Coordinates of C-alpha atoms and ligand atoms in Angstrom, one line a residue:
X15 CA 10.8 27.0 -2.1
X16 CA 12.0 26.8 1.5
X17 CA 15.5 28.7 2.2
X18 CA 17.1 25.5 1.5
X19 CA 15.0 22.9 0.6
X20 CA 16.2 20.2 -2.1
X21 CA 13.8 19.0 -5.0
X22 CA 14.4 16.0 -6.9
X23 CA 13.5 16.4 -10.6
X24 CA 12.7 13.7 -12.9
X25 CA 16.1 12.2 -14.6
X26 CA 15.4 13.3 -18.1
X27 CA 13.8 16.5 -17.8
X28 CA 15.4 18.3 -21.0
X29 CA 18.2 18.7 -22.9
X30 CA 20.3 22.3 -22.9
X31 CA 20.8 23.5 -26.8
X32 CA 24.0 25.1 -26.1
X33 CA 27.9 24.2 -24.9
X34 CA 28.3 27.0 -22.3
X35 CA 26.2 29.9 -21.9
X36 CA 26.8 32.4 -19.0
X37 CA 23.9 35.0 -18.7
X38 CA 25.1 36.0 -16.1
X39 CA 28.7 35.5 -14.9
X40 CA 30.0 36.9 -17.8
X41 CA 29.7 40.6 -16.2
X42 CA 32.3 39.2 -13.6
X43 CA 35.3 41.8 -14.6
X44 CA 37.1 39.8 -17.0
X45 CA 40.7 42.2 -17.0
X46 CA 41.4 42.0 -13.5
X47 CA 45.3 41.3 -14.3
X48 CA 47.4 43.4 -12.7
X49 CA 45.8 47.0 -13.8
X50 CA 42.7 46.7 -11.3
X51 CA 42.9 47.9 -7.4
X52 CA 40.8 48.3 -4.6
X53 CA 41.2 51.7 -2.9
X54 CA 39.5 52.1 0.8
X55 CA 39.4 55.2 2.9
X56 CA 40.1 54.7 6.3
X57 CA 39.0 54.9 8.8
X58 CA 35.0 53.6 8.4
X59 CA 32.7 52.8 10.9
X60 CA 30.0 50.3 8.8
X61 CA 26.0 49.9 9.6
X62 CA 23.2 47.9 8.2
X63 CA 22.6 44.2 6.5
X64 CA 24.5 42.1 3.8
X65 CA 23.2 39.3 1.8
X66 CA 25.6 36.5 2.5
X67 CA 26.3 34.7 -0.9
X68 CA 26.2 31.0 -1.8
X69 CA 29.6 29.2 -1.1
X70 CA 32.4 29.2 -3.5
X71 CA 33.8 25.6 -1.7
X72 CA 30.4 23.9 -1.9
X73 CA 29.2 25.4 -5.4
X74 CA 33.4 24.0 -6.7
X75 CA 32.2 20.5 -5.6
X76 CA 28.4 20.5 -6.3
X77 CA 29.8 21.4 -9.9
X78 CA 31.9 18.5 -9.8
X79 CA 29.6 16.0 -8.9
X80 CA 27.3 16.8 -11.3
X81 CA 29.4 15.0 -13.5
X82 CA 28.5 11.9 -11.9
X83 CA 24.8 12.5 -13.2
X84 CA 22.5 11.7 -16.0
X85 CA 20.3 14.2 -17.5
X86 CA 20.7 17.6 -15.8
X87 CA 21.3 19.4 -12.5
X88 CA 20.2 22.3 -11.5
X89 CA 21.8 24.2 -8.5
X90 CA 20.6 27.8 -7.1
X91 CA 22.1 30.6 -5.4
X92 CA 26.0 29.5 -7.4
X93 CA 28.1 32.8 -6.8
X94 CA 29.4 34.9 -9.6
X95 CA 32.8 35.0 -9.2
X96 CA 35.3 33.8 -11.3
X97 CA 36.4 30.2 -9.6
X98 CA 33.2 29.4 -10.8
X99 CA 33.4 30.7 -14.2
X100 CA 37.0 28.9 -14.0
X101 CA 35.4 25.6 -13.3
X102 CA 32.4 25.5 -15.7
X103 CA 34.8 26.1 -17.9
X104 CA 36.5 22.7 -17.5
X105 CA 32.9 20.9 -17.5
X106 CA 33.0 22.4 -20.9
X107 CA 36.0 21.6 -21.6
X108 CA 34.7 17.9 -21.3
X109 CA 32.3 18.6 -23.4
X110 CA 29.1 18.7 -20.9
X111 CA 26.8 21.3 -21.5
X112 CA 26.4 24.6 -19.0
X113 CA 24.1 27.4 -18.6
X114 CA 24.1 29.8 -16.1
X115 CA 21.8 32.6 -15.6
X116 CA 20.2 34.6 -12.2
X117 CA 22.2 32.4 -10.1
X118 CA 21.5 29.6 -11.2
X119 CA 23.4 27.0 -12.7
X120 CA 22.2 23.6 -15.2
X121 CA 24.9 21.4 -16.1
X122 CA 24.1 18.4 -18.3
X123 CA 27.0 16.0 -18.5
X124 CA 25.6 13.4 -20.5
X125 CA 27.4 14.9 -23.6
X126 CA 30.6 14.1 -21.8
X127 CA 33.2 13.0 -24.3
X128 CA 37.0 14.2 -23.6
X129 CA 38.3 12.7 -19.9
X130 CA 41.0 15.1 -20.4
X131 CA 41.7 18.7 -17.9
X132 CA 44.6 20.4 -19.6
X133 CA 47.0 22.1 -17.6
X134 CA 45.3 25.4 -18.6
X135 CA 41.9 24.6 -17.3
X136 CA 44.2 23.7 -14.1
X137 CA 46.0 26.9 -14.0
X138 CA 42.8 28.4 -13.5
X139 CA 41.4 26.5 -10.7
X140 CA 42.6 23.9 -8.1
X141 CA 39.7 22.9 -7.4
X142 CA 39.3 21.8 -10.7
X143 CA 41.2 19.0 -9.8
X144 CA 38.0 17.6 -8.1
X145 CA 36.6 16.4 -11.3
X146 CA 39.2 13.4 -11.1
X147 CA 36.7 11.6 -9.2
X148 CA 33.5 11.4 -10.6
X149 CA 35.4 11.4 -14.4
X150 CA 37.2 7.6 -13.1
X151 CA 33.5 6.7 -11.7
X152 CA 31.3 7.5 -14.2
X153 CA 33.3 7.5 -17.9
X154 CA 35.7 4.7 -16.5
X155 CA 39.3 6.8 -16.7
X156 CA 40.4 10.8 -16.2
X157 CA 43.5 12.8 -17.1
X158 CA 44.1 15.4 -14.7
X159 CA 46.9 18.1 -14.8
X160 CA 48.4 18.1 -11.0
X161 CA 47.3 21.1 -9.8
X162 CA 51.0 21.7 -8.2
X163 CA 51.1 24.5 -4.9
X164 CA 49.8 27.8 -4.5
X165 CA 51.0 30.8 -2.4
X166 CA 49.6 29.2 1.1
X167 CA 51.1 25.5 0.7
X168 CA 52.6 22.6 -1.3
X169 CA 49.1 21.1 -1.3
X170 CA 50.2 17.8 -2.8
X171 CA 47.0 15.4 -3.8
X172 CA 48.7 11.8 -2.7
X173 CA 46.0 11.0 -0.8
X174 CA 43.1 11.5 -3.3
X175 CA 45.6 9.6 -6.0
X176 CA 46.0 6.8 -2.9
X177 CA 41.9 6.6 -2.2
X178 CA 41.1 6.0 -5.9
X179 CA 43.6 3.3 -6.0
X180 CA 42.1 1.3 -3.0
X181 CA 39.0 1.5 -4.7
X182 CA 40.0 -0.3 -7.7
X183 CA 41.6 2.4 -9.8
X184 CA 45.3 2.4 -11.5
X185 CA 46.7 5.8 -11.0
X186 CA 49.7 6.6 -13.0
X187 CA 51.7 10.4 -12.8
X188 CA 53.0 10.9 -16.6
X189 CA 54.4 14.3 -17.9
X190 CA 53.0 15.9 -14.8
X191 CA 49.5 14.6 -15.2
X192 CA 47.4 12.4 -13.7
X193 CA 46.0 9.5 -15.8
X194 CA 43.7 7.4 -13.9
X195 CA 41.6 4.6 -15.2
X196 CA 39.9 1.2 -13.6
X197 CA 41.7 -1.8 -13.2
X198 CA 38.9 -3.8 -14.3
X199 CA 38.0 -1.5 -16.9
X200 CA 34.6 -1.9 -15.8
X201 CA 34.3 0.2 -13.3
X202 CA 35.3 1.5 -9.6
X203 CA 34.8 -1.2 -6.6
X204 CA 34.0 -0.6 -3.3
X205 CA 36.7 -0.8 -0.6
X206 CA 38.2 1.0 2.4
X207 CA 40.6 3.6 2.9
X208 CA 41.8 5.2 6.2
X209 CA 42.9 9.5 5.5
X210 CA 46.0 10.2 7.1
X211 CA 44.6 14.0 7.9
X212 CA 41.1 14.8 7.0
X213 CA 41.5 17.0 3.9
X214 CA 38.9 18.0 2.3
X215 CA 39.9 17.2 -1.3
X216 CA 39.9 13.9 -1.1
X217 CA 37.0 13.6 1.3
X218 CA 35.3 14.6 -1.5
X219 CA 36.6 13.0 -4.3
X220 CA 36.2 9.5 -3.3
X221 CA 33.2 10.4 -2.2
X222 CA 32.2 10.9 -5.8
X223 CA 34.0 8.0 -6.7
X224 CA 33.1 5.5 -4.3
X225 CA 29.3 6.5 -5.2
X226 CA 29.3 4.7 -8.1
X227 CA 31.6 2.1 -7.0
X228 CA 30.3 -1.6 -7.4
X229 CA 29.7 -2.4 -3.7
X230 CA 30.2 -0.8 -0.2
X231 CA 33.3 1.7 0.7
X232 CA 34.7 2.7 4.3
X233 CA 36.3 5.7 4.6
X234 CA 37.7 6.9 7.6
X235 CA 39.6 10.0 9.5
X236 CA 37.6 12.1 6.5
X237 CA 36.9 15.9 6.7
X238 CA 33.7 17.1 8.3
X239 CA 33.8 20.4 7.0
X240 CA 30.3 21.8 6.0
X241 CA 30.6 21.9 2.2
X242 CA 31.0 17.8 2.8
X243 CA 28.2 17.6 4.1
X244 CA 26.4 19.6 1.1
X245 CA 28.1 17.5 -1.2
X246 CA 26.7 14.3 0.5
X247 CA 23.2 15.6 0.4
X248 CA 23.4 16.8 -3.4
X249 CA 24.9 13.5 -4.2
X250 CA 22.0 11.6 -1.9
X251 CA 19.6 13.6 -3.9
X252 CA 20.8 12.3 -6.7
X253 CA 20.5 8.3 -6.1
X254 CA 23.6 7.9 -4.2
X255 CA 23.7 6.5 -0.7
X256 CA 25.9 8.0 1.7
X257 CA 26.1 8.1 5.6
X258 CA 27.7 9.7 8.0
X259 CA 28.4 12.5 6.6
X260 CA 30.1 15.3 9.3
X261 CA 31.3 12.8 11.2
X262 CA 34.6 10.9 10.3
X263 CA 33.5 8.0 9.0
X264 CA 31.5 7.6 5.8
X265 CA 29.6 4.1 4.8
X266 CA 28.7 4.6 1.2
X267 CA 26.9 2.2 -0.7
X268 CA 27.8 2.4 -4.8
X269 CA 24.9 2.8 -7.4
X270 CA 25.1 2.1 -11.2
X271 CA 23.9 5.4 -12.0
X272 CA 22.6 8.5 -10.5
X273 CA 20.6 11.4 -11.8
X274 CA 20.6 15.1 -12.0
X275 CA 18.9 17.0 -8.6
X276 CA 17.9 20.5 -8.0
X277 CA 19.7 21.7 -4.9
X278 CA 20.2 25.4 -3.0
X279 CA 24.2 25.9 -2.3
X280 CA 24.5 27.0 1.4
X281 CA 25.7 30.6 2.3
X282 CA 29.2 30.9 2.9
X283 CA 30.4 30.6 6.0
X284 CA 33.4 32.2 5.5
X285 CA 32.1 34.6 3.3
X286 CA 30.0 35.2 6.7
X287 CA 33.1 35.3 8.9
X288 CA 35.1 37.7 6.9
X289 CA 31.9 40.3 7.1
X290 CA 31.7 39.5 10.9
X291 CA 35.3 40.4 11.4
X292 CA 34.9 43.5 8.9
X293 CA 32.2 44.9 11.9
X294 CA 34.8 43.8 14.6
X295 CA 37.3 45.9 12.9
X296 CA 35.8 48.8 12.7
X297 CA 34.0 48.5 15.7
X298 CA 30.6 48.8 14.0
X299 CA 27.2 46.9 14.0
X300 CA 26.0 45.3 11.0
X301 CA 23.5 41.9 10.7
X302 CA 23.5 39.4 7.4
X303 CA 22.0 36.9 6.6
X304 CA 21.7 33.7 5.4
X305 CA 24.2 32.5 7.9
X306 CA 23.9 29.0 9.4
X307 CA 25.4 29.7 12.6
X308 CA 26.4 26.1 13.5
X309 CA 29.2 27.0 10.7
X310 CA 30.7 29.9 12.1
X311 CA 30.6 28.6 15.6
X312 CA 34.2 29.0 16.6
X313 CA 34.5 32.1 15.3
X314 CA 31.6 33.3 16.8
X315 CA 33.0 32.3 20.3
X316 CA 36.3 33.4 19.8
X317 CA 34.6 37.6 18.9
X318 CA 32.7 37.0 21.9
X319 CA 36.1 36.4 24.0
X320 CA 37.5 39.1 22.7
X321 CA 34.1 41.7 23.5
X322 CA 32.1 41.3 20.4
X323 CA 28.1 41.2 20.9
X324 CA 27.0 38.2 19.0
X325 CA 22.8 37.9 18.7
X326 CA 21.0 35.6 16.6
X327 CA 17.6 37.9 14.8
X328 CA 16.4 34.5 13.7
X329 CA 17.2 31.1 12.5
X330 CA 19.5 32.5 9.6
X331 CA 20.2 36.4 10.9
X332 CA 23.5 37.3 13.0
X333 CA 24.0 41.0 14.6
X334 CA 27.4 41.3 15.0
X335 CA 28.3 44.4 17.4
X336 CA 31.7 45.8 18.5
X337 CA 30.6 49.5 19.5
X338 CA 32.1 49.9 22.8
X339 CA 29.7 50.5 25.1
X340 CA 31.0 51.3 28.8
X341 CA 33.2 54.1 27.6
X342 CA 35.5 54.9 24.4
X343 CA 38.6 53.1 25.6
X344 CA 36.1 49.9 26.7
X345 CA 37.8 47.8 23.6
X346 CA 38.4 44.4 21.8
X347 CA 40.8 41.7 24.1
X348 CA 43.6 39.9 22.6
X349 CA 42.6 36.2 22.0
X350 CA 45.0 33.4 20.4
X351 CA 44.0 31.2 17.3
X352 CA 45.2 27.6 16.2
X353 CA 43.5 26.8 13.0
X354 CA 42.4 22.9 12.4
X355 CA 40.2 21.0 10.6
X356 CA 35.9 21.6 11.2
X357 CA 34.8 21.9 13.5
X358 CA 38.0 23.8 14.3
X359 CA 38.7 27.3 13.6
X360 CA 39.1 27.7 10.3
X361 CA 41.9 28.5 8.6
X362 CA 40.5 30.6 5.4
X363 CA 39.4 32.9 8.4
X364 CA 43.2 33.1 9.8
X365 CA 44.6 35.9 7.5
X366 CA 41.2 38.2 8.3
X367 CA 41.8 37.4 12.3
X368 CA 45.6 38.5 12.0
X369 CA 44.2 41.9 10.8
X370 CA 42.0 42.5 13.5
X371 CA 44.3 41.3 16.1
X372 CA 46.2 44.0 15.2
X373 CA 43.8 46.0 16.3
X374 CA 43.1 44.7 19.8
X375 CA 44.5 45.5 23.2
X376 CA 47.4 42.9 23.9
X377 CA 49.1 40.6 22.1
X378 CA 48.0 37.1 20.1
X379 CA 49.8 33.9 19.2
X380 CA 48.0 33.1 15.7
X381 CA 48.7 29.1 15.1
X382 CA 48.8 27.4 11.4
X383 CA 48.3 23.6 12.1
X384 CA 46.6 23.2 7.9
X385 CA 48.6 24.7 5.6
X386 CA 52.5 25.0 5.5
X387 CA 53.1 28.7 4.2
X388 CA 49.7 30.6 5.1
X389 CA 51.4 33.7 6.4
X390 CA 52.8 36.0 3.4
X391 CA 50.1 38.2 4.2
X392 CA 51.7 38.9 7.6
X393 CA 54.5 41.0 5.4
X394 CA 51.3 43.2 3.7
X395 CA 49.8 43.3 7.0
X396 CA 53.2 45.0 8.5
X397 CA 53.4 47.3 5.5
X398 CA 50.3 48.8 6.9
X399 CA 51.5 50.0 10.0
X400 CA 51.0 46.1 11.4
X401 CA 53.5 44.8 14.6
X402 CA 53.3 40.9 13.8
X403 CA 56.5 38.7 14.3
X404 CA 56.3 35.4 12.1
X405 CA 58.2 31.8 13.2
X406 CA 57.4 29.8 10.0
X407 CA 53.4 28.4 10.5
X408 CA 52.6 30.7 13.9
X409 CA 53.0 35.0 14.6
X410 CA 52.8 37.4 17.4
X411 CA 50.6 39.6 16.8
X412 CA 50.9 43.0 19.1
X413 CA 47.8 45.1 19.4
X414 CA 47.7 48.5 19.4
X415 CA 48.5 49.3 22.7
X416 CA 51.7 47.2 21.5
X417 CA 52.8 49.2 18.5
X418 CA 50.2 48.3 15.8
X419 CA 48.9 51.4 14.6
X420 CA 47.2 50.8 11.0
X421 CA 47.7 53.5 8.2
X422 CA 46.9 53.1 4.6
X423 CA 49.7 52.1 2.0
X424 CA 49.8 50.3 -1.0
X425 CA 49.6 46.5 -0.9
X426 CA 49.7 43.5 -2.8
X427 CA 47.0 40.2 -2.5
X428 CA 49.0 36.9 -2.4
X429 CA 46.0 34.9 -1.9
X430 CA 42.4 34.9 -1.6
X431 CA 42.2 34.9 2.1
X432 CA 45.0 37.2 2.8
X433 CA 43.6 40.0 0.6
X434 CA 40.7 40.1 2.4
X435 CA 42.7 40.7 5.1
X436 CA 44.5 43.3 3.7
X437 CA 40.6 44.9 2.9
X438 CA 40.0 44.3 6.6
X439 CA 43.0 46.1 7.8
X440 CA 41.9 49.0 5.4
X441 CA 38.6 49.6 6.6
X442 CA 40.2 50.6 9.9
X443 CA 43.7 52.3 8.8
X444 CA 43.7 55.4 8.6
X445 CA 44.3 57.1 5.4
X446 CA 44.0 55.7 2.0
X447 CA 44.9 51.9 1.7
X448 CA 45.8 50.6 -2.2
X449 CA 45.1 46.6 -2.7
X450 CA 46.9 45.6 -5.8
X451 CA 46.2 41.8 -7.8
X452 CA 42.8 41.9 -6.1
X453 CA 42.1 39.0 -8.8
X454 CA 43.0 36.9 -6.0
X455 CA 40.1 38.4 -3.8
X456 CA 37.6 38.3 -7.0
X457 CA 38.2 34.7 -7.0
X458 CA 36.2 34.5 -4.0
X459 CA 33.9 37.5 -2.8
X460 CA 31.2 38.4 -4.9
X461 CA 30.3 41.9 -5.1
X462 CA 32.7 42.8 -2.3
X463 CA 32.5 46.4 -3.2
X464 CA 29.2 46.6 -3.7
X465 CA 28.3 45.1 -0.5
X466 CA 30.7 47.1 1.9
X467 CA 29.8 50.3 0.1
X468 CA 26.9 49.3 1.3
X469 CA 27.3 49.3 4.8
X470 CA 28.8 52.6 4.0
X471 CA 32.7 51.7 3.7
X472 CA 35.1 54.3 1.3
X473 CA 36.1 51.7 -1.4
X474 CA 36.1 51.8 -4.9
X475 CA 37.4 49.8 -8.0
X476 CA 40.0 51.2 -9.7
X477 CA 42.3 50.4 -13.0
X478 CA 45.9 51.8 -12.5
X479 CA 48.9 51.3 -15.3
X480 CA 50.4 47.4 -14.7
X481 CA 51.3 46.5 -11.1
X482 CA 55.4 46.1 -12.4
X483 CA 56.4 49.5 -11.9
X484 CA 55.2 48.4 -7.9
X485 CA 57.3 45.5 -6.7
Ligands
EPZ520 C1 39.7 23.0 0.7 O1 41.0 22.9 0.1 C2 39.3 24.5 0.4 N1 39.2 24.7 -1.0 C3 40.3 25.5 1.0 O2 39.8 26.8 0.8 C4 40.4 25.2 2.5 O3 41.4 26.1 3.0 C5 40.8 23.8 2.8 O4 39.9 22.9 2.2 C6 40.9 23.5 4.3 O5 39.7 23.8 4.9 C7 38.1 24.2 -1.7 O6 37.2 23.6 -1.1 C8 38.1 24.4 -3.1 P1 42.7 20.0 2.1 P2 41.7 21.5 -0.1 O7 42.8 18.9 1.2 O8 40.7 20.5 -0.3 C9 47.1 18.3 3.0 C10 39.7 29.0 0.1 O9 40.4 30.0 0.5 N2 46.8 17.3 1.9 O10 41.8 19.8 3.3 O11 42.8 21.6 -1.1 C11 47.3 19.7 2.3 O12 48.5 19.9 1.8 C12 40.5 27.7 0.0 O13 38.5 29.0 -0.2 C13 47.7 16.3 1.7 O14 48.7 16.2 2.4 O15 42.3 21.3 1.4 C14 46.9 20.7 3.4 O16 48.1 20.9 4.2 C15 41.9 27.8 0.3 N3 47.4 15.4 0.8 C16 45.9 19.9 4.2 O17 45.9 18.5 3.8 C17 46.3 15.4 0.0 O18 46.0 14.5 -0.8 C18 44.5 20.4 4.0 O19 44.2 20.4 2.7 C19 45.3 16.4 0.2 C20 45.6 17.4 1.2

């Protein structure tokens, strides 16, 4: 099978025996809570390849949508981490049937008979609230818990809620929950709705919905991030007829019914872009691969401004290099960040940028235009020896040769993003650096151990007695 070719199956291939069976995300450590921490040994210098997994964003979607399907779906290369685990947990909860095993994962939905997430499910998972969609389209209503904030912003879902409306749905908030069904009680209709900022959510919500809406839907100012465009290309796979996808306007023409596809989840590109970052850090050379380097673009030209040596082995191979090379001193410039929407810089790549800013010569101004409190891990950062001055969304950053001088301590994860940071900024401390709630970071990163010890990194996984006797 080409790296990442798409297969269409025939709709009603078989049917899987059991609810939910996990061969293999089950080993994902299930007693992360509060008793399990990274240590690193500072500081490393890392060498040789990683195996870039498939992305978390695009696998949380893909899962999604294959509730809008008939018979089954197959999808390869899903990570094992435990947002995943989290959201085939609320397919089952519906009552569709899920099997995992090798990194793969079938999901028949036809067995679909509760249109009811509990808050529980929720807790686990935002993402879960992605189901809303294709739950309204397919099965004709949906009750979804509002997923509420998170440590990096309010994150409020008005304009998913707003989208479904305009294409035919009533949308009521009761008790905290979202309880969604058509107007017609027939089903969704096509219609047109304008984003007011190109999330990503909603993008690809109504895209779910408005692919089984009766007639043709306009949506405009929409996200163009990549996993968009994997989510249009499972859900063309599948019957559905989307276009435009990556650009900001989508013309998307409903279908009664669509059917399960086989597809290859893309590697993640900011799995990618933390790794790239980990070699800039350290000032090592390491290559990995799959990357599609069209989705790391930005960050591949800010490394290069600040001294990194970017080369392409092949079509899906980046060598990222940081050795200095004129002389020992010869070292990474200060450059300045603004995170935005694809194809801006990303902002699940700001916490891991902060780190190595820190690290440079100079001083950065590090800009947060997409959430509204992405910088608690700023205050872990400092803990390590970190000079960073925070004004609500943007920081100073001061390089070394501006009082940052990294040395391991013991820190907390808030967040996915900003423990990886906080990993980051441990592989170049010196001393022993302590990561505590690294549940966050196992949310995310599969085998992150594994794969930096790898590349030779100090860092093990280790249980200590409850994190309370910390903070
Ligand atoms: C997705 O979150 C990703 N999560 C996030 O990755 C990522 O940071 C984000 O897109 C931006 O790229 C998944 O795909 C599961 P948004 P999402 O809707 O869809 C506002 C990670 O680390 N907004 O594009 O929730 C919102 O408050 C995670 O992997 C509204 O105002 O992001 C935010 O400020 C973290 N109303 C902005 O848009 C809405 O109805 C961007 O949010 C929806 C969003």
């Amino acid at each position: 099978m080409a790296l990442f070719s798409n297969i269409i199956i025939s709709p009603k291939p078989f049917v899987l025996s059991c609810s939910y069976q996990n061969t293999h995300l089950s080993k994902t450590p299930q007693n992360t809570k509060q008793d399990a921490i990274f240590k690193i040994k500072g500081p490393a210098t890392l060498s040789g390849h990683i195996t870039i997994s498939g992305s978390k964003n695009s696998s949380l979607a893909l899962i999604a949508a294959t509730l809008c399907c008939s018979g089954s779906s197959l999808l390869h290369n899903v990570p094992n981490i435990s947002d995943i685990q989290a959201m085939a947990s609320i397919l089952c909860s519906l009552g569709a049937k899920v099997e995992s095993f090798d990194g793969k994962m079938m999901v028949n939905s036809d067995g679909v008979g509760k249109i009811e997430v509990d808050l529980e499910e929720m807790r686990k998972i935002r993402g879960g609230f992605f189901v809303i969609g294709p739950l309204v389209a397919r099965f004709g209503e949906a009750v979804v818990a509002l997923p509420g904030g998170c440590n990096i912003g309010k994150r409020p879902v008005d304009l998913h809620l707003r989208g479904l409306r305009a294409l035919g749905a009533v949308v009521e908030l009761r008790d905290g929950k979202v309880c969604a069904h058509t107007a017609n009680g027939k089903g969704l209709v096509g219609g047109r709705f304008r984003l007011d900022y190109p999330s990503v959510g909603a993008t690809e919500t109504l895209m779910m919905a408005a692919s089984m809406a009766d007639g043709i839907t306009l949506l405009s100012n929409v996200a163009k991030e990549p996993e968009v465009v994997d989510l249009a290309r499972f859900l063309n796979d599948s019957g559905a007829s989307i276009e435009g996808a990556g650009s900001d306007t989508l013309v998307i023409r409903g279908k009664s019914q669509l059917y399960g596809s086989e597809c290859v989840i893309r590697p993640d590109r900011i799995e990618a872009g933390t790794f790239m970052i980990a070699a800039a850090i350290t000032r090592s050379c390491i290559s990995m691969s799959p990357v599609i380097p069209s989705r790391v673009s930005c960050l591949i030209d800010k490394l290069s401004e600040a001294g990194c040596k970017i080369s392409q082995v092949d079509q899906h191979t980046l060598r990222v290099s940081a050795v200095p090379e004129l002389y020992p001193g010869d070292d990474l410039k200060s450059f300045g960040i603004k995170t935005s929407p694809f194809p801006g810089f990303p902002t699940d790549l700001q916490p891991q940028i902060m780190a190595l800013l820190t690290t440079c010569t100079g001083s950065s101004l590090v800009e947060e235009s997409v959430f509204d409190n992405r910088m608690s891990h700023a205050r872990e950062l400092q803990k390590l020896g970190a000079r960073i001055q925070v004004n609500g969304n943007s920081a100073i950053v001061f390089g070394k040769d501006k009082g940052s001088s990294l040395c391991g301590s013991r820190v907390i994860a808030r967040d996915l993003r900003g423990g990886a940071s906080l990993i980051l900024a441990g592989l170049a401390a010196k001393g022993t650096t302590e990561i505590h709630k690294i549940e966050h970071i196992e949310r995310g990163y599969e085998n992150i151990v594994t794969k930096l010890q790898n590349l030779g990194a100090d860092i093990e996984r280790s249980t200590l007695p409850s994190l309370s006797s910390l903070v």
